[in-house]
Amino acid sequence: MATTADFKNGMCLDIDGNYFFIVEFLHVKPGKGPAFVRTKLKNVRTGRVLDKTWNSGVKVDEVRIERRPYQFLYKDEMGYNFMHTETFEQVALPGESIDGVQFLKEGDICEAMVQAATEEILTCEMPTSVVLEVTYTEPGLKGDTATNTLKPATVETGAEVRVPLFINTGDKVKIDTRDGSYVERVK
């Protein structure tokens, strides 16, 4: 059991049988009335973010979470198959529980959030950026624009991203997996 004084970003709570990560929190002590804690909670299963206000000192159920490295092997009708890099145990996860799944390619190492008590995998996070090869994009013309504009490009995983005009088919680009944005060209 933990109290509202123990809140920190990334902490996992069990609220009515559902798991929530604390995205942000704020202790508020108004001039009149009791202190309280305002939080933004992200549902582990659905990804929905909700606001919740707690009275100061309330006890909550904390869930112990471990981060473990898993390597992506392949995708089939069971879902996305991963292997624990230390124990070589294989598990299948649905695509909804993986952040940035459209940029996942074979051999990538992801970090899985595992509930320590039941060994249940809650979510799987990709690295913040990945390097992928552009498989198709329209050629950009020199002098085509006065400002930096973007064009659509398809990468090796099949995802479509927006890249600058100077990127050509066969170039390697670094992509931010959180929002799918172009970061830089990789030599």
mmCIF file of C-alpha atoms in Angstrom:
data_model
loop_
_atom_site.group_PDB
_atom_site.id
_atom_site.type_symbol
_atom_site.label_atom_id
_atom_site.label_comp_id
_atom_site.label_asym_id
_atom_site.label_seq_id
_atom_site.Cartn_x
_atom_site.Cartn_y
_atom_site.Cartn_z
ATOM 1 C CA MET A 1 0.000 0.000 0.000
ATOM 2 C CA ALA A 2 1.150 3.505 -0.791
ATOM 3 C CA THR A 3 -0.274 6.927 -0.037
ATOM 4 C CA THR A 4 -0.683 10.007 -2.189
ATOM 5 C CA ALA A 5 2.572 11.344 -0.709
ATOM 6 C CA ASP A 6 4.424 8.482 -2.460
ATOM 7 C CA PHE A 7 3.162 9.401 -5.956
ATOM 8 C CA LYS A 8 5.779 9.756 -8.692
ATOM 9 C CA ASN A 9 5.616 9.781 -12.480
ATOM 10 C CA GLY A 10 5.573 6.268 -13.956
ATOM 11 C CA MET A 11 4.166 4.660 -10.799
ATOM 12 C CA CYS A 12 1.571 1.956 -11.514
ATOM 13 C CA LEU A 13 -1.666 1.822 -9.496
ATOM 14 C CA ASP A 14 -4.414 -0.778 -9.246
ATOM 15 C CA ILE A 15 -7.766 1.041 -9.282
ATOM 16 C CA ASP A 16 -10.866 -1.199 -9.306
ATOM 17 C CA GLY A 17 -8.957 -4.048 -10.991
ATOM 18 C CA ASN A 18 -7.533 -1.843 -13.761
ATOM 19 C CA TYR A 19 -3.891 -0.781 -13.969
ATOM 20 C CA PHE A 20 -3.003 2.875 -14.454
ATOM 21 C CA PHE A 21 0.347 4.646 -14.862
ATOM 22 C CA ILE A 22 0.718 8.099 -13.317
ATOM 23 C CA VAL A 23 1.522 10.471 -16.176
ATOM 24 C CA GLU A 24 1.704 13.573 -13.988
ATOM 25 C CA PHE A 25 0.594 14.681 -10.554
ATOM 26 C CA LEU A 26 0.358 17.883 -8.535
ATOM 27 C CA HIS A 27 -0.007 18.374 -4.786
ATOM 28 C CA VAL A 28 -2.387 21.279 -4.163
ATOM 29 C CA LYS A 29 -2.717 23.029 -0.813
ATOM 30 C CA PRO A 30 -5.394 25.674 -1.111
ATOM 31 C CA GLY A 31 -5.648 28.488 1.410
ATOM 32 C CA LYS A 32 -9.030 27.209 2.520
ATOM 33 C CA GLY A 33 -9.916 23.516 2.867
ATOM 34 C CA PRO A 34 -7.852 20.318 2.925
ATOM 35 C CA ALA A 35 -4.917 19.527 0.632
ATOM 36 C CA PHE A 36 -5.460 17.236 -2.360
ATOM 37 C CA VAL A 37 -3.539 15.635 -5.244
ATOM 38 C CA ARG A 38 -4.517 16.126 -8.891
ATOM 39 C CA THR A 39 -3.316 13.324 -11.215
ATOM 40 C CA LYS A 40 -3.404 12.315 -14.868
ATOM 41 C CA LEU A 41 -3.616 8.536 -15.163
ATOM 42 C CA LYS A 42 -3.061 6.443 -18.303
ATOM 43 C CA ASN A 43 -4.933 3.147 -18.565
ATOM 44 C CA VAL A 44 -2.448 0.363 -19.358
ATOM 45 C CA ARG A 45 -4.856 -1.658 -21.532
ATOM 46 C CA THR A 46 -6.715 1.042 -23.473
ATOM 47 C CA GLY A 47 -4.210 3.931 -23.387
ATOM 48 C CA ARG A 48 -6.920 6.402 -22.356
ATOM 49 C CA VAL A 49 -5.791 9.245 -20.107
ATOM 50 C CA LEU A 50 -8.104 10.407 -17.339
ATOM 51 C CA ASP A 51 -7.943 13.039 -14.621
ATOM 52 C CA LYS A 52 -8.482 11.962 -11.014
ATOM 53 C CA THR A 53 -8.369 13.985 -7.814
ATOM 54 C CA TRP A 54 -7.378 12.344 -4.510
ATOM 55 C CA ASN A 55 -7.664 13.641 -0.972
ATOM 56 C CA SER A 56 -4.230 14.012 0.573
ATOM 57 C CA GLY A 57 -3.116 10.929 2.539
ATOM 58 C CA VAL A 58 -5.427 8.408 0.811
ATOM 59 C CA LYS A 59 -4.025 4.872 0.564
ATOM 60 C CA VAL A 60 -3.786 3.303 -2.904
ATOM 61 C CA ASP A 61 -2.750 -0.106 -4.208
ATOM 62 C CA GLU A 62 0.644 0.076 -5.901
ATOM 63 C CA VAL A 63 1.558 -2.514 -8.517
ATOM 64 C CA ARG A 64 5.210 -3.518 -8.728
ATOM 65 C CA ILE A 65 6.399 -3.297 -12.320
ATOM 66 C CA GLU A 66 9.639 -4.676 -13.740
ATOM 67 C CA ARG A 67 11.143 -3.635 -17.069
ATOM 68 C CA ARG A 68 12.558 -6.525 -19.090
ATOM 69 C CA PRO A 69 14.198 -6.613 -22.529
ATOM 70 C CA TYR A 70 12.383 -8.602 -25.212
ATOM 71 C CA GLN A 71 13.448 -9.129 -28.832
ATOM 72 C CA PHE A 72 10.845 -9.120 -31.611
ATOM 73 C CA LEU A 73 10.952 -12.349 -33.629
ATOM 74 C CA TYR A 74 7.981 -12.449 -36.022
ATOM 75 C CA LYS A 75 4.271 -11.728 -36.450
ATOM 76 C CA ASP A 76 1.615 -14.387 -36.991
ATOM 77 C CA GLU A 77 -2.104 -14.956 -36.294
ATOM 78 C CA MET A 78 -1.378 -15.155 -32.522
ATOM 79 C CA GLY A 79 0.080 -11.623 -32.540
ATOM 80 C CA TYR A 80 3.605 -10.276 -32.229
ATOM 81 C CA ASN A 81 6.044 -12.900 -30.940
ATOM 82 C CA PHE A 82 8.836 -11.793 -28.620
ATOM 83 C CA MET A 83 11.697 -13.594 -26.871
ATOM 84 C CA HIS A 84 13.117 -12.628 -23.469
ATOM 85 C CA THR A 85 16.794 -11.919 -24.167
ATOM 86 C CA GLU A 86 18.070 -13.593 -20.974
ATOM 87 C CA THR A 87 15.767 -16.600 -20.413
ATOM 88 C CA PHE A 88 14.842 -17.181 -24.112
ATOM 89 C CA GLU A 89 11.171 -17.550 -23.110
ATOM 90 C CA GLN A 90 8.806 -16.697 -25.977
ATOM 91 C CA VAL A 91 5.514 -14.808 -25.643
ATOM 92 C CA ALA A 92 2.898 -13.485 -28.080
ATOM 93 C CA LEU A 93 1.491 -9.987 -27.553
ATOM 94 C CA PRO A 94 -1.408 -8.222 -29.270
ATOM 95 C CA GLY A 95 -0.500 -5.166 -31.339
ATOM 96 C CA GLU A 96 -2.574 -2.851 -29.114
ATOM 97 C CA SER A 97 -0.194 -3.353 -26.178
ATOM 98 C CA ILE A 98 2.871 -2.235 -28.165
ATOM 99 C CA ASP A 99 3.604 1.485 -28.514
ATOM 100 C CA GLY A 100 4.838 2.373 -32.029
ATOM 101 C CA VAL A 101 4.087 -1.084 -33.446
ATOM 102 C CA GLN A 102 4.063 0.189 -37.053
ATOM 103 C CA PHE A 103 7.851 0.784 -36.826
ATOM 104 C CA LEU A 104 8.667 -2.669 -35.389
ATOM 105 C CA LYS A 105 10.978 -4.867 -37.469
ATOM 106 C CA GLU A 106 12.485 -8.286 -36.802
ATOM 107 C CA GLY A 107 15.343 -8.264 -34.312
ATOM 108 C CA ASP A 108 14.358 -5.008 -32.565
ATOM 109 C CA ILE A 109 14.783 -4.945 -28.789
ATOM 110 C CA CYS A 110 11.778 -3.602 -26.873
ATOM 111 C CA GLU A 111 11.245 -3.008 -23.184
ATOM 112 C CA ALA A 112 8.286 -4.894 -21.679
ATOM 113 C CA MET A 113 6.528 -3.791 -18.503
ATOM 114 C CA VAL A 114 5.870 -6.950 -16.500
ATOM 115 C CA GLN A 115 3.764 -7.149 -13.349
ATOM 116 C CA ALA A 116 6.138 -8.792 -10.889
ATOM 117 C CA ALA A 117 3.507 -10.765 -8.925
ATOM 118 C CA THR A 118 1.734 -12.518 -11.825
ATOM 119 C CA GLU A 119 4.442 -12.296 -14.549
ATOM 120 C CA GLU A 120 1.817 -10.728 -16.837
ATOM 121 C CA ILE A 121 3.157 -8.456 -19.589
ATOM 122 C CA LEU A 122 1.212 -5.192 -19.463
ATOM 123 C CA THR A 123 2.753 -3.128 -22.267
ATOM 124 C CA CYS A 124 5.773 -3.145 -24.528
ATOM 125 C CA GLU A 125 7.685 0.032 -25.379
ATOM 126 C CA MET A 126 9.844 0.524 -28.437
ATOM 127 C CA PRO A 127 13.043 2.576 -28.268
ATOM 128 C CA THR A 128 12.359 6.299 -28.684
ATOM 129 C CA SER A 129 13.870 6.281 -32.165
ATOM 130 C CA VAL A 130 14.579 3.663 -34.835
ATOM 131 C CA VAL A 131 16.570 3.713 -38.075
ATOM 132 C CA LEU A 132 14.616 2.451 -41.085
ATOM 133 C CA GLU A 133 15.259 2.381 -44.827
ATOM 134 C CA VAL A 134 12.948 4.288 -47.173
ATOM 135 C CA THR A 135 11.480 1.796 -49.668
ATOM 136 C CA TYR A 136 9.449 4.276 -51.708
ATOM 137 C CA THR A 137 9.084 8.024 -52.023
ATOM 138 C CA GLU A 138 8.428 10.456 -54.842
ATOM 139 C CA PRO A 139 11.550 12.288 -55.997
ATOM 140 C CA GLY A 140 11.846 15.840 -54.716
ATOM 141 C CA LEU A 141 12.776 18.595 -57.140
ATOM 142 C CA LYS A 142 15.521 21.066 -56.291
ATOM 143 C CA GLY A 143 14.177 24.557 -55.813
ATOM 144 C CA ASP A 144 10.639 23.178 -55.460
ATOM 145 C CA THR A 145 9.864 25.271 -52.390
ATOM 146 C CA ALA A 146 11.097 28.195 -50.333
ATOM 147 C CA THR A 147 10.449 26.573 -46.949
ATOM 148 C CA ASN A 148 11.003 23.136 -45.518
ATOM 149 C CA THR A 149 8.094 21.006 -46.704
ATOM 150 C CA LEU A 150 7.541 17.308 -46.204
ATOM 151 C CA LYS A 151 6.521 14.512 -48.561
ATOM 152 C CA PRO A 152 5.143 11.033 -47.785
ATOM 153 C CA ALA A 153 7.567 8.111 -47.736
ATOM 154 C CA THR A 154 7.088 4.391 -47.086
ATOM 155 C CA VAL A 155 9.681 2.707 -44.857
ATOM 156 C CA GLU A 156 10.734 -0.963 -44.733
ATOM 157 C CA THR A 157 8.108 -1.885 -42.119
ATOM 158 C CA GLY A 158 5.304 -0.601 -44.369
ATOM 159 C CA ALA A 159 4.580 2.499 -42.273
ATOM 160 C CA GLU A 160 4.199 5.862 -43.971
ATOM 161 C CA VAL A 161 6.082 8.869 -42.578
ATOM 162 C CA ARG A 162 6.568 12.465 -43.689
ATOM 163 C CA VAL A 163 10.158 13.282 -44.720
ATOM 164 C CA PRO A 164 11.939 16.337 -46.227
ATOM 165 C CA LEU A 165 12.193 16.686 -50.013
ATOM 166 C CA PHE A 166 15.894 15.689 -50.169
ATOM 167 C CA ILE A 167 15.202 12.125 -48.912
ATOM 168 C CA ASN A 168 15.262 9.505 -51.704
ATOM 169 C CA THR A 169 14.390 5.821 -51.990
ATOM 170 C CA GLY A 170 17.131 3.734 -50.330
ATOM 171 C CA ASP A 171 18.105 6.395 -47.741
ATOM 172 C CA LYS A 172 18.095 5.471 -44.059
ATOM 173 C CA VAL A 173 16.162 7.782 -41.768
ATOM 174 C CA LYS A 174 15.810 8.034 -38.008
ATOM 175 C CA ILE A 175 12.162 8.121 -36.889
ATOM 176 C CA ASP A 176 10.718 9.040 -33.491
ATOM 177 C CA THR A 177 8.473 6.084 -32.521
ATOM 178 C CA ARG A 178 6.338 8.121 -30.105
ATOM 179 C CA ASP A 179 4.750 10.320 -32.768
ATOM 180 C CA GLY A 180 6.069 8.893 -36.063
ATOM 181 C CA SER A 181 7.990 12.027 -37.002
ATOM 182 C CA TYR A 182 11.192 12.293 -39.037
ATOM 183 C CA VAL A 183 14.311 13.084 -36.951
ATOM 184 C CA GLU A 184 17.298 12.940 -39.313
ATOM 185 C CA ARG A 185 18.928 11.166 -42.248
ATOM 186 C CA VAL A 186 21.454 8.491 -41.263
ATOM 187 C CA LYS A 187 24.567 7.895 -43.375
#
